[in-house]
């Protein structure tokens, strides 16, 4: 099971530069549109200071952080929904991700061509949103034709789905993305098989110049425009500088914090991007800890103990008996697992237990 966040944007906004820095993978990048044709996929470690704290208390041979996938998807232009540029490939790749990080250019550089000939991040956002909405409209129209025939046969499920699809079509026709239509969880489940592009959660990534990194977001007009646009649809936005992140990626672990300190920046923009992407996908982390391995496991918020056990091995889920659970904060305060037990903080949880972020878990199961 993979959790994928797609990096999208117009050509030459800095997507591939950010992806390369993010994954330390050197994507083939050129200064012209459509340089990224096939999507590059990178596995990224999720920064989590709690791992080191666990290892201080429970020494181990191996430390494995949580991870997620980022997918660098080809640049898009007007007309992509009709197959312009690499439109069809681009749209197909977006369907395969769980969330979208939309990179928008908020810097000026005469050496880097902009496909629209000027810097206007809101226009760029609307260009891509329009193409995704048009593609979704085409998908919904095809579904409506099928549902129309089924509803005439008297199927109550078809009638319900027809009503949802018609509501979505009205929204899309008015230029509203599906994620802004306030669909209930049940309604979202009913359309999940359509893989609608504008239903995916989105994060706007403002790619700024190096000189703007230490400036307040409210004092950067282009960034403020993006932040306001994001807020209107209930989305989030963050600031990164692709140029700086590319430099950081080539540095040693020792030099990076010194470089950030010199620049007056608290943490890498990519750390914020990874963390926010994790939140965007509604993911949490639980831990397993022992002398052989301390490991962070990624699960979806709301999962129960057997599902979490299944992340380790399917047999753990099938034969689940119970889980021994305490929280990492309790371990830090208690200073040892023995103290956790003596203080009565170790809990036995059954199949209905909803796992919390930061739980440390030991599973009991039948094979």
PDB file of N, CA, C and O in Angstrom, residues 3 7 17 19 27 34 68 73 94 101 108 132 147 170 174 190 202 240 249 282 331 340 355 359-360 363:
ATOM      1  N   UNK A   3       1.231   5.608  -0.276  1.00  0.00           N
ATOM      2  CA  UNK A   3       0.575   6.894  -0.145  1.00  0.00           C
ATOM      3  C   UNK A   3       1.331   7.853  -1.045  1.00  0.00           C
ATOM      4  O   UNK A   3       2.497   8.165  -0.789  1.00  0.00           O
ATOM      5  N   UNK A   7       3.334  15.943  -7.553  1.00  0.00           N
ATOM      6  CA  UNK A   7       3.794  17.328  -7.688  1.00  0.00           C
ATOM      7  C   UNK A   7       3.409  17.807  -9.082  1.00  0.00           C
ATOM      8  O   UNK A   7       3.871  17.252 -10.083  1.00  0.00           O
ATOM      9  N   UNK A  17      13.011  20.606 -10.023  1.00  0.00           N
ATOM     10  CA  UNK A  17      14.087  21.032  -9.113  1.00  0.00           C
ATOM     11  C   UNK A  17      13.728  20.660  -7.681  1.00  0.00           C
ATOM     12  O   UNK A  17      14.543  20.117  -6.931  1.00  0.00           O
ATOM     13  N   UNK A  19      11.542  18.363  -6.739  1.00  0.00           N
ATOM     14  CA  UNK A  19      11.489  16.903  -6.621  1.00  0.00           C
ATOM     15  C   UNK A  19      12.889  16.331  -6.427  1.00  0.00           C
ATOM     16  O   UNK A  19      13.104  15.449  -5.594  1.00  0.00           O
ATOM     17  N   UNK A  27      16.520  14.262 -11.274  1.00  0.00           N
ATOM     18  CA  UNK A  27      15.609  14.160 -12.415  1.00  0.00           C
ATOM     19  C   UNK A  27      16.230  14.903 -13.588  1.00  0.00           C
ATOM     20  O   UNK A  27      16.948  15.873 -13.427  1.00  0.00           O
ATOM     21  N   UNK A  34       7.740  20.720 -20.927  1.00  0.00           N
ATOM     22  CA  UNK A  34       7.544  19.272 -21.089  1.00  0.00           C
ATOM     23  C   UNK A  34       8.808  18.453 -20.916  1.00  0.00           C
ATOM     24  O   UNK A  34       8.949  17.386 -21.479  1.00  0.00           O
ATOM     25  N   UNK A  68       6.853   8.250   2.457  1.00  0.00           N
ATOM     26  CA  UNK A  68       5.744   8.436   1.539  1.00  0.00           C
ATOM     27  C   UNK A  68       6.328   8.667   0.146  1.00  0.00           C
ATOM     28  O   UNK A  68       7.522   8.942   0.007  1.00  0.00           O
ATOM     29  N   UNK A  73       5.115  14.999 -11.863  1.00  0.00           N
ATOM     30  CA  UNK A  73       4.259  14.782 -13.039  1.00  0.00           C
ATOM     31  C   UNK A  73       4.522  15.868 -14.087  1.00  0.00           C
ATOM     32  O   UNK A  73       4.757  17.029 -13.762  1.00  0.00           O
ATOM     33  N   UNK A  94      -2.080  11.947 -12.681  1.00  0.00           N
ATOM     34  CA  UNK A  94      -2.699  12.561 -11.506  1.00  0.00           C
ATOM     35  C   UNK A  94      -3.744  11.623 -10.903  1.00  0.00           C
ATOM     36  O   UNK A  94      -3.931  11.578  -9.691  1.00  0.00           O
ATOM     37  N   UNK A 101       0.353  18.295  -4.694  1.00  0.00           N
ATOM     38  CA  UNK A 101       1.130  19.476  -4.307  1.00  0.00           C
ATOM     39  C   UNK A 101       1.305  20.304  -5.569  1.00  0.00           C
ATOM     40  O   UNK A 101       2.001  19.887  -6.500  1.00  0.00           O
ATOM     41  N   UNK A 108      10.799  35.880 -10.111  1.00  0.00           N
ATOM     42  CA  UNK A 108      11.115  36.379 -11.451  1.00  0.00           C
ATOM     43  C   UNK A 108      12.534  35.967 -11.803  1.00  0.00           C
ATOM     44  O   UNK A 108      13.441  36.059 -10.983  1.00  0.00           O
ATOM     45  N   UNK A 132      -8.287  20.503 -15.157  1.00  0.00           N
ATOM     46  CA  UNK A 132      -8.694  19.353 -14.345  1.00  0.00           C
ATOM     47  C   UNK A 132     -10.221  19.291 -14.237  1.00  0.00           C
ATOM     48  O   UNK A 132     -10.814  18.204 -14.282  1.00  0.00           O
ATOM     49  N   UNK A 147     -25.733   6.064 -15.642  1.00  0.00           N
ATOM     50  CA  UNK A 147     -26.661   6.108 -14.519  1.00  0.00           C
ATOM     51  C   UNK A 147     -28.083   6.425 -14.972  1.00  0.00           C
ATOM     52  O   UNK A 147     -29.052   5.952 -14.382  1.00  0.00           O
ATOM     53  N   UNK A 170     -23.058  20.250 -11.962  1.00  0.00           N
ATOM     54  CA  UNK A 170     -23.443  21.654 -11.792  1.00  0.00           C
ATOM     55  C   UNK A 170     -22.258  22.448 -11.219  1.00  0.00           C
ATOM     56  O   UNK A 170     -21.940  23.551 -11.682  1.00  0.00           O
ATOM     57  N   UNK A 174     -19.818  25.326 -13.125  1.00  0.00           N
ATOM     58  CA  UNK A 174     -19.705  26.680 -12.577  1.00  0.00           C
ATOM     59  C   UNK A 174     -18.259  27.019 -12.193  1.00  0.00           C
ATOM     60  O   UNK A 174     -17.989  28.065 -11.585  1.00  0.00           O
ATOM     61  N   UNK A 190     -19.177   7.047  -2.797  1.00  0.00           N
ATOM     62  CA  UNK A 190     -19.964   6.636  -3.962  1.00  0.00           C
ATOM     63  C   UNK A 190     -19.335   7.073  -5.282  1.00  0.00           C
ATOM     64  O   UNK A 190     -19.623   6.489  -6.324  1.00  0.00           O
ATOM     65  N   UNK A 202      -5.477  19.268  -1.879  1.00  0.00           N
ATOM     66  CA  UNK A 202      -4.423  19.998  -2.582  1.00  0.00           C
ATOM     67  C   UNK A 202      -3.646  20.907  -1.640  1.00  0.00           C
ATOM     68  O   UNK A 202      -4.194  21.437  -0.661  1.00  0.00           O
ATOM     69  N   UNK A 240       8.513  27.644  -0.366  1.00  0.00           N
ATOM     70  CA  UNK A 240       9.813  26.980  -0.500  1.00  0.00           C
ATOM     71  C   UNK A 240      10.627  27.771  -1.518  1.00  0.00           C
ATOM     72  O   UNK A 240      10.078  28.565  -2.282  1.00  0.00           O
ATOM     73  N   UNK A 249      20.377  20.001  -0.819  1.00  0.00           N
ATOM     74  CA  UNK A 249      20.403  18.575  -1.163  1.00  0.00           C
ATOM     75  C   UNK A 249      21.816  18.087  -1.431  1.00  0.00           C
ATOM     76  O   UNK A 249      22.128  16.900  -1.245  1.00  0.00           O
ATOM     77  N   UNK A 282      -3.869  12.742   5.365  1.00  0.00           N
ATOM     78  CA  UNK A 282      -4.516  12.279   6.600  1.00  0.00           C
ATOM     79  C   UNK A 282      -3.817  11.038   7.149  1.00  0.00           C
ATOM     80  O   UNK A 282      -4.440  10.035   7.502  1.00  0.00           O
ATOM     81  N   UNK A 331       6.539   7.173  27.253  1.00  0.00           N
ATOM     82  CA  UNK A 331       7.865   6.540  27.300  1.00  0.00           C
ATOM     83  C   UNK A 331       8.928   7.580  27.636  1.00  0.00           C
ATOM     84  O   UNK A 331       9.830   7.324  28.451  1.00  0.00           O
ATOM     85  N   UNK A 340       7.152   2.004  32.307  1.00  0.00           N
ATOM     86  CA  UNK A 340       5.811   2.092  31.699  1.00  0.00           C
ATOM     87  C   UNK A 340       4.907   1.019  32.310  1.00  0.00           C
ATOM     88  O   UNK A 340       3.759   1.280  32.696  1.00  0.00           O
ATOM     89  N   UNK A 355      -6.112   3.551  16.474  1.00  0.00           N
ATOM     90  CA  UNK A 355      -4.708   3.889  16.739  1.00  0.00           C
ATOM     91  C   UNK A 355      -4.513   5.404  16.721  1.00  0.00           C
ATOM     92  O   UNK A 355      -5.068   6.109  15.871  1.00  0.00           O
ATOM     93  N   UNK A 359       1.469   6.319  19.036  1.00  0.00           N
ATOM     94  CA  UNK A 359       1.363   5.070  19.802  1.00  0.00           C
ATOM     95  C   UNK A 359       2.590   4.196  19.546  1.00  0.00           C
ATOM     96  O   UNK A 359       3.095   4.124  18.415  1.00  0.00           O
ATOM     97  N   UNK A 360       3.046   3.522  20.594  1.00  0.00           N
ATOM     98  CA  UNK A 360       4.059   2.473  20.450  1.00  0.00           C
ATOM     99  C   UNK A 360       3.317   1.161  20.696  1.00  0.00           C
ATOM    100  O   UNK A 360       2.639   0.991  21.710  1.00  0.00           O
ATOM    101  N   UNK A 363       2.164  -6.295  18.940  1.00  0.00           N
ATOM    102  CA  UNK A 363       0.978  -7.045  18.555  1.00  0.00           C
ATOM    103  C   UNK A 363       1.078  -8.508  18.976  1.00  0.00           C
ATOM    104  O   UNK A 363       2.144  -9.120  18.893  1.00  0.00           O
TER     105      UNK A 363
END
